[in-house]
Coordinates of C-alpha atoms and ligand atoms in Angstrom, one line a residue:
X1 CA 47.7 132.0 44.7
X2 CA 46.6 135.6 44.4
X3 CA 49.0 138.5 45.4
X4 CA 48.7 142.0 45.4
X5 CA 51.9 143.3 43.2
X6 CA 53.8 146.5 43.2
X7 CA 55.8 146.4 39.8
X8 CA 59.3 148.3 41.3
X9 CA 60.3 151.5 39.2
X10 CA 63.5 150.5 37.9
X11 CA 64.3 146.9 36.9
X12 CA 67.6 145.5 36.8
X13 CA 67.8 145.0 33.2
X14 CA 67.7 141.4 31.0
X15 CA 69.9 143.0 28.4
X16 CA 72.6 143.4 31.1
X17 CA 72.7 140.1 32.5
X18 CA 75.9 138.0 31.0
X19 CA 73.4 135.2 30.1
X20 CA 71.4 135.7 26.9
X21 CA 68.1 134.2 27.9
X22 CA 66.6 131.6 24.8
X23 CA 63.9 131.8 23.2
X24 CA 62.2 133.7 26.2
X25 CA 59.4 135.3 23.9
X26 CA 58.0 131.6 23.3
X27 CA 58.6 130.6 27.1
X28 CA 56.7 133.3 28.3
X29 CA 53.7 132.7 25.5
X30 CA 54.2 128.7 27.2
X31 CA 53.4 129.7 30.8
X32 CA 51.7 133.2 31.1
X33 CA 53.1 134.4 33.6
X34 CA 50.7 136.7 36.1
X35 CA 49.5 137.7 39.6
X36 CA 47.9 134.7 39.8
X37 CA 50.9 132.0 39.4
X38 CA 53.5 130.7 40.6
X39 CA 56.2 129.2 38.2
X40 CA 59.4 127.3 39.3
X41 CA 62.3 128.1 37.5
X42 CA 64.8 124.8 37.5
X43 CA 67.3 126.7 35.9
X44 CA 67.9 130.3 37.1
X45 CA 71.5 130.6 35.6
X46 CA 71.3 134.6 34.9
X47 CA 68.1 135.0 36.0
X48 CA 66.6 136.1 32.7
X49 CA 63.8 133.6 32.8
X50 CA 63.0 134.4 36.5
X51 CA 63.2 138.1 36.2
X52 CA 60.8 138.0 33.4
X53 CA 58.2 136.3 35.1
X54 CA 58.4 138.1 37.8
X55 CA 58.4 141.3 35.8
X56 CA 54.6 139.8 35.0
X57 CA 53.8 139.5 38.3
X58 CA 54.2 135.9 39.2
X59 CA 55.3 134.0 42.1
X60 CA 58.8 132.6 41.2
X61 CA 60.6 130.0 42.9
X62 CA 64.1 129.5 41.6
X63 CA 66.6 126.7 41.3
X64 CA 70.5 126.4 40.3
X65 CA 72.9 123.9 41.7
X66 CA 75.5 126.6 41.3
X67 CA 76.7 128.7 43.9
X68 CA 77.9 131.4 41.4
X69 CA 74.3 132.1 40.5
X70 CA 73.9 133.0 44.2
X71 CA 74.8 136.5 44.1
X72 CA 72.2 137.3 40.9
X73 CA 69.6 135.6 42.9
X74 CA 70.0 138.3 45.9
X75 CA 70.2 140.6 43.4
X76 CA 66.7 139.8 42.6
X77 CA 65.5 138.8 46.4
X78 CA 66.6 142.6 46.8
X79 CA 64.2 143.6 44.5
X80 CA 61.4 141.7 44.3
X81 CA 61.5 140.5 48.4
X82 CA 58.8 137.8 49.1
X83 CA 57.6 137.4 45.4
X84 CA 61.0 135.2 44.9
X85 CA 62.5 132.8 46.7
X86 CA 66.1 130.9 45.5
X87 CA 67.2 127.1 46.6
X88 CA 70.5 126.2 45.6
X89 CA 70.1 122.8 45.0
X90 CA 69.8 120.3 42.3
X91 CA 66.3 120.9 40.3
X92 CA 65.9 116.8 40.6
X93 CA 64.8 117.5 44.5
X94 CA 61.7 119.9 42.9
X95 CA 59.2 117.7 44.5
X96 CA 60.7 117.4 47.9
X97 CA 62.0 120.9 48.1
X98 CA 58.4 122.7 46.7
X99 CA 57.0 120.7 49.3
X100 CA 59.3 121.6 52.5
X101 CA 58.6 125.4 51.4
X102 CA 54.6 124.4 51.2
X103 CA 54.3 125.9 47.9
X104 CA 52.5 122.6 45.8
X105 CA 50.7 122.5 43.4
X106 CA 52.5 124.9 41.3
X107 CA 51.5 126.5 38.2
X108 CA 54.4 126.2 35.8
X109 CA 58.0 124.3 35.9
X110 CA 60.2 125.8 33.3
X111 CA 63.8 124.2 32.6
X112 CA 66.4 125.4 30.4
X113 CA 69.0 122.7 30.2
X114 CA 72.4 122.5 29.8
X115 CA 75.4 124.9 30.5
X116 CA 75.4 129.0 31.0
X117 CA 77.5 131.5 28.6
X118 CA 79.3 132.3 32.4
X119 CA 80.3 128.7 32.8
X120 CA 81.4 128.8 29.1
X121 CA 83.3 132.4 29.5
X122 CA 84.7 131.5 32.7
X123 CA 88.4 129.4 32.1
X124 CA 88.8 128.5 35.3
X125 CA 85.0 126.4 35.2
X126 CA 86.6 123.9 32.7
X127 CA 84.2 123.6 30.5
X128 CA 85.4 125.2 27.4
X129 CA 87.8 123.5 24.7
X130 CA 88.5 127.2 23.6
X131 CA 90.0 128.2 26.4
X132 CA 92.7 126.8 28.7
X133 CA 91.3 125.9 31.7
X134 CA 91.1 123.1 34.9
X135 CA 89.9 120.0 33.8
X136 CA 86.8 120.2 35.7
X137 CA 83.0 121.0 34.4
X138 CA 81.5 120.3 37.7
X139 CA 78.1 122.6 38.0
X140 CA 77.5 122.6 41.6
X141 CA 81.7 122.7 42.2
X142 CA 81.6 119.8 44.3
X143 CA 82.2 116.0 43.9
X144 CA 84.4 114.3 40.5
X145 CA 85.5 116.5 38.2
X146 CA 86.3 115.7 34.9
X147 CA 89.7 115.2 35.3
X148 CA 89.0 112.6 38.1
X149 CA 87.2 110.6 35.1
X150 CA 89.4 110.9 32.3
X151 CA 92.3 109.8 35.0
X152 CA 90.4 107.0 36.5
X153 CA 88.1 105.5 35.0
X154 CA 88.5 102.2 33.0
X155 CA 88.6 102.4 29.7
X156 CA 85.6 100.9 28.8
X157 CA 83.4 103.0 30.9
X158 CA 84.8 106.6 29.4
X159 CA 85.0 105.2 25.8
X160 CA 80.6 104.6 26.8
X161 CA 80.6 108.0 28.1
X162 CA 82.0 109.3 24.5
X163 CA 79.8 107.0 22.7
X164 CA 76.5 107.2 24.8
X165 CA 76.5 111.0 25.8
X166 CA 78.8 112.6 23.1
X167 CA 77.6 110.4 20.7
X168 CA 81.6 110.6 19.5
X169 CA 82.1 107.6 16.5
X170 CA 86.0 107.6 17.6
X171 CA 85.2 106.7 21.8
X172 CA 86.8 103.4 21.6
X173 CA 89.6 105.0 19.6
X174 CA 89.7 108.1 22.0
X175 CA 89.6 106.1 25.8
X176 CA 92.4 103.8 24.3
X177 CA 94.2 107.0 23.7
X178 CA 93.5 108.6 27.1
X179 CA 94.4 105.8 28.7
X180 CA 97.8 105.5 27.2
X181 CA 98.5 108.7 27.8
X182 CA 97.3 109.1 31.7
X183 CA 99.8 106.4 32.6
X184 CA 102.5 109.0 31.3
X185 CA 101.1 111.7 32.5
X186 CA 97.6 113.0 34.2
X187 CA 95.5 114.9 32.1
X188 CA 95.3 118.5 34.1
X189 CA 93.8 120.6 32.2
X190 CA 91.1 121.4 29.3
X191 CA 94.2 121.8 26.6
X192 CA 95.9 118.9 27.1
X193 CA 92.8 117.3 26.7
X194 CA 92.0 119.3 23.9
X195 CA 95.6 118.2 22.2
X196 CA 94.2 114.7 22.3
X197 CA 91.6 114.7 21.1
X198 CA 92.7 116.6 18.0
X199 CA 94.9 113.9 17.6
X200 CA 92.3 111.4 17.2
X201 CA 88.9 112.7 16.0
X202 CA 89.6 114.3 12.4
X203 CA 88.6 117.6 12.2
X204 CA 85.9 118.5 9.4
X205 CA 85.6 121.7 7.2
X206 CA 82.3 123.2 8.0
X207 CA 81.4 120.9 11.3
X208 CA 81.7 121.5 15.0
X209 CA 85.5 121.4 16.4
X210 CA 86.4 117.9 16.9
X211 CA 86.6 118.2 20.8
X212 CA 82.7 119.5 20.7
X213 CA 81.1 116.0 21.4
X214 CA 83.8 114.7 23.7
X215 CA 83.8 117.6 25.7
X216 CA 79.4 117.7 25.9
X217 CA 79.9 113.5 26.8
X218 CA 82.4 114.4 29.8
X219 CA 79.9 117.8 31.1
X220 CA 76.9 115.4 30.8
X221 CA 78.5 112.5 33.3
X222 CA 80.3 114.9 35.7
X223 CA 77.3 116.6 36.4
X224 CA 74.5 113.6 36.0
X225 CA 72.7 115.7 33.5
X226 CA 70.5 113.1 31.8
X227 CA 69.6 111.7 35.2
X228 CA 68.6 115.0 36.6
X229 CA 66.5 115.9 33.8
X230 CA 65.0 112.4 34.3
X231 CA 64.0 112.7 37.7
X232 CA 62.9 116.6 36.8
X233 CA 60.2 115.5 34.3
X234 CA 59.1 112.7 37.1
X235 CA 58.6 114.9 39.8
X236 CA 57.0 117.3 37.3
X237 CA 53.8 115.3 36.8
X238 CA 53.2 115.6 41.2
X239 CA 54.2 119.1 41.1
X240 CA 52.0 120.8 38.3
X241 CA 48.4 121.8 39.4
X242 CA 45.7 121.3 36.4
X243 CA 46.6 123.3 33.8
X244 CA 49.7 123.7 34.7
X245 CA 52.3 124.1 32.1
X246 CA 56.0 122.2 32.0
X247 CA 58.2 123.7 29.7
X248 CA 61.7 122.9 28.6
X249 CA 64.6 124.0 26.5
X250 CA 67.1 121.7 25.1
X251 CA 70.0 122.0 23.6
X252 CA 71.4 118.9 22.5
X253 CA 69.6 115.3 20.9
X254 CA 69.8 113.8 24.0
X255 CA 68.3 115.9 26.3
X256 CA 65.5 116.5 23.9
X257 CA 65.1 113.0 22.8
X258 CA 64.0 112.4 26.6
X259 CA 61.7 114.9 27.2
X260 CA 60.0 114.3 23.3
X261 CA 59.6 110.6 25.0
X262 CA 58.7 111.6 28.5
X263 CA 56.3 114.1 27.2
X264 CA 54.6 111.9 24.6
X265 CA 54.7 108.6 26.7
X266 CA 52.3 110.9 29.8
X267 CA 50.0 111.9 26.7
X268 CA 49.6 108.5 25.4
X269 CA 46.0 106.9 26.5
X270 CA 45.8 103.2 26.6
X271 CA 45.3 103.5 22.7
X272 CA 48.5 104.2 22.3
X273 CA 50.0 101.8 24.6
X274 CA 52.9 99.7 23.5
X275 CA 52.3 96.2 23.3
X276 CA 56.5 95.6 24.4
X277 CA 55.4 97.1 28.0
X278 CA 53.9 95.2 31.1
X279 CA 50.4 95.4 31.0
X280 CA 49.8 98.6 33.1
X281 CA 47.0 99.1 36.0
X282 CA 44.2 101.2 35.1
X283 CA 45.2 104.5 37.0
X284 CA 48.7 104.3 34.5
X285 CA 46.5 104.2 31.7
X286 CA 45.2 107.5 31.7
X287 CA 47.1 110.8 29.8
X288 CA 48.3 112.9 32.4
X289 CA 49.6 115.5 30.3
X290 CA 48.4 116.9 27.0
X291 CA 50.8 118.1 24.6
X292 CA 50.7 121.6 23.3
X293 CA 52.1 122.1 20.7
X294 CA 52.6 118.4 19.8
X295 CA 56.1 119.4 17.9
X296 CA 59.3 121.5 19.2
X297 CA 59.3 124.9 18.9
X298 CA 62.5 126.3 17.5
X299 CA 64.1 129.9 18.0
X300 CA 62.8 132.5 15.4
X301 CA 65.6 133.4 12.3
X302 CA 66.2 137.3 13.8
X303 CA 67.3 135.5 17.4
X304 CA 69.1 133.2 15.7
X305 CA 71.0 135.9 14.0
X306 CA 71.3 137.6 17.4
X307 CA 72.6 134.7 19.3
X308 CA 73.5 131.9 17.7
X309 CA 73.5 129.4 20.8
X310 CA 69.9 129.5 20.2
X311 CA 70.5 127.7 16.6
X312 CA 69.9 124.0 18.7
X313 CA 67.3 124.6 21.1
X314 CA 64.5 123.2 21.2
X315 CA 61.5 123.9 23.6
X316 CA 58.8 121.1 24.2
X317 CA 55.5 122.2 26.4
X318 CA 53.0 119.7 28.1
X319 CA 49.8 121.0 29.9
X320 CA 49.2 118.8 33.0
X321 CA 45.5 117.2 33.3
X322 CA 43.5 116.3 36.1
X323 CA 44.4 113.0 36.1
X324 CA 46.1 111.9 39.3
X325 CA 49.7 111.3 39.0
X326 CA 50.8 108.0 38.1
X327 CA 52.8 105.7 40.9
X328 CA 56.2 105.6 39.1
X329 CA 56.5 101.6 39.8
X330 CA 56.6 101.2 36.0
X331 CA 59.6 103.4 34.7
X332 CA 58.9 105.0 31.8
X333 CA 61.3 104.5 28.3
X334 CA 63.5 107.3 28.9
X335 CA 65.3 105.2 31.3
X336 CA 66.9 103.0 28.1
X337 CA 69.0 106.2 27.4
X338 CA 70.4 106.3 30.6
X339 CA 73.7 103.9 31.0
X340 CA 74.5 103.7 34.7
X341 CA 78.2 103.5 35.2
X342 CA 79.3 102.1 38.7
X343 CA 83.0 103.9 39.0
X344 CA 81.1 107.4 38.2
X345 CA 79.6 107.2 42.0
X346 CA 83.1 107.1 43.9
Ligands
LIG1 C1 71.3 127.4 30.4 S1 71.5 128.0 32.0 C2 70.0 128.8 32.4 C3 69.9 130.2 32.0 C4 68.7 131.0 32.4 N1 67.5 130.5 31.8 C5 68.9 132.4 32.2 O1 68.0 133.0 31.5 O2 69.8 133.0 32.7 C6 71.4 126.5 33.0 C7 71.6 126.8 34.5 O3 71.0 125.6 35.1 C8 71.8 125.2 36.1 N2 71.6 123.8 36.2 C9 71.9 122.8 35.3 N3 71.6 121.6 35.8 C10 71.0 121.8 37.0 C11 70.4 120.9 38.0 N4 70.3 119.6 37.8 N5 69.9 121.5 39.1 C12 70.0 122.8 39.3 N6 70.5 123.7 38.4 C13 71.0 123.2 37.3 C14 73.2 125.5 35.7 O4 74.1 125.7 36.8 C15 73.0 126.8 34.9 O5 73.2 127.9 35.7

């Protein structure tokens, strides 16, 4: 999709936004940005990622579920007019959306997963066990919060949440705990929370606080993270055109763990087929993606000394191939790390 650019004279500047971008040098080198492209960003938070692509010339269509990244999105409509374009909606709708706004195939779908330093900074968001704050962590500020779990759910289902998504060794310990304690009293806000946790998850000299994993378990199910990403790196494979690049930044074991598996399962050819699968029809046979590189690429040492939230990421790039895109019938293995939990759709 060719367009004649006018780069604007003065930029609004990365190094001002209140979201460090990470590892942007190595996104960039993923997807090229130019004239020539367009690239989705799932995750415009800041902006940083979409500013610097467009910066390059390209085509950007933006995502963020929420509305607080509204006002740095106008900021960049302002400036870059027709070049950018912003939904505010879950990045899970990517295929249906793109295709509404009659911009498919695309030429690169970037995602940077997980949380923004504003909804870490901000109290009030809830999702930070430094701060005081309302139990609440919800992204797109609608629906359950966190509070309306850790008050209501049965015990069983948040001591899974602990276990599965915080990957917590004390979640049976902790939901007992909660649930003791609720009946007192609810659980209001991040420090009471906070307080109970202490109480049960020992704390350890050099590792993360002891409310780090609970806290990433309860984010993860109030906001359907592992489900999103899921149905992201689906609708990726309809999305891309040939060549096209998918890129995404992880933060967490989890999250990466799933798009390692997604990523490696669309590169397999029928070589490399499992023998513990159905038998699979011809056209799901076929790689539709090739892996480059085939490992994760980590943040350099000097970013890591400049921003140490970039320490965990982890950025995995697939190059999508002409094959056609396979008919999802057969779900791929990524769905094994993904406990459904009736209560959590009320
Ligand atoms: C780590 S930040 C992205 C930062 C961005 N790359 C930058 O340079 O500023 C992640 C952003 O993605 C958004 N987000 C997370 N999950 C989402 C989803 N499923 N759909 C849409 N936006 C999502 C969050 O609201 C947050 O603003």
């Amino acid at each position: 999709m060719a367009k004649a650019v006018s780069h604007p004279q003065s930029e609004p500047s990365l190094s001002l936004r209140p979201h460090q971008p990470v590892m942007l040098a190595e996104v960039l080198k993923a997807v090229e940005p130019d004239e020539r492209k367009t690239i989705v960003d799932g995750t415009f938070g800041a902006g940083g990622y979409s500013e610097a692509f467009l910066q390059k010339g390209a085509q950007v269509i933006a995502f963020d579920r929420d509305p607080a990244a509204v006002k740095a999105a106008q900021e960049l409509k302002d400036h870059y007019g027709e070049r950018f374009t912003f939904i505010s909606q879950n990045f899970s709708t990517l295929y249906k959306a793109l295709k509404e706004h009659n911009t498919l195939p695309v030429d690169a779908i970037v995602l940077d997963i997980g949380v923004s330093s504003m909804h870490l900074d901000q109290a009030e968001r809830g999702f930070s066990f430094q701060q005081d704050g309302p139990l609440d962590m919800r992204m797109s500020q609608q629906g359950v919060t966190a509070a309306d779990l850790v008050n209501h759910l049965p015990e069983d289902e948040l001591a899974d949440i602990f276990y599965y998504y915080g990957e917590e060794r004390k979640a049976r310990v902790l939901a007992r705990k909660i649930v003791e304690e609720r009946c007192k009293a609810p659980f209001d806000t991040t420090r009471q929370l906070v307080k109970l946790i202490q109480s049960c998850v020992p704390a350890s000299h050099k590792g993360p606080h002891p409310a780090t994993r609970s806290f990433q378990a309860l984010r993860i199910a109030v906001n359907s993270e592992l489900h999103e990403l899921r149905d992201a790196l689906l609708a990726s494979e309809q999305c891309l055109s040939e060549g096209g690049r998918l890129a995404v930044v992880t933060f967490h074991s989890l999250e990466d763990r799933m798009v390692k598996q997604f990523m490696a399962e669309a590169a397999r050819t029928s070589l490399g087929q499992s023998r513990h699968q159905p038998l699979l029809a011809d056209d799901q046979l076929q790689p539709v993606f090739r892996l480059v590189p085939r490992k994760a690429i980590t943040a350099s040492e000097k970013e890591i000394a400049a921003n140490p939230r970039s320490r965990s990421a982890r950025l995995r790039v697939a190059e999508r191939l002409s094959t056609p895109a396979r008919h999802h019938t057969v779900e791929p293995d990524i769905e094994g790390h993904l406990p459904v939990y009736s209560s959590l759709r009320f």
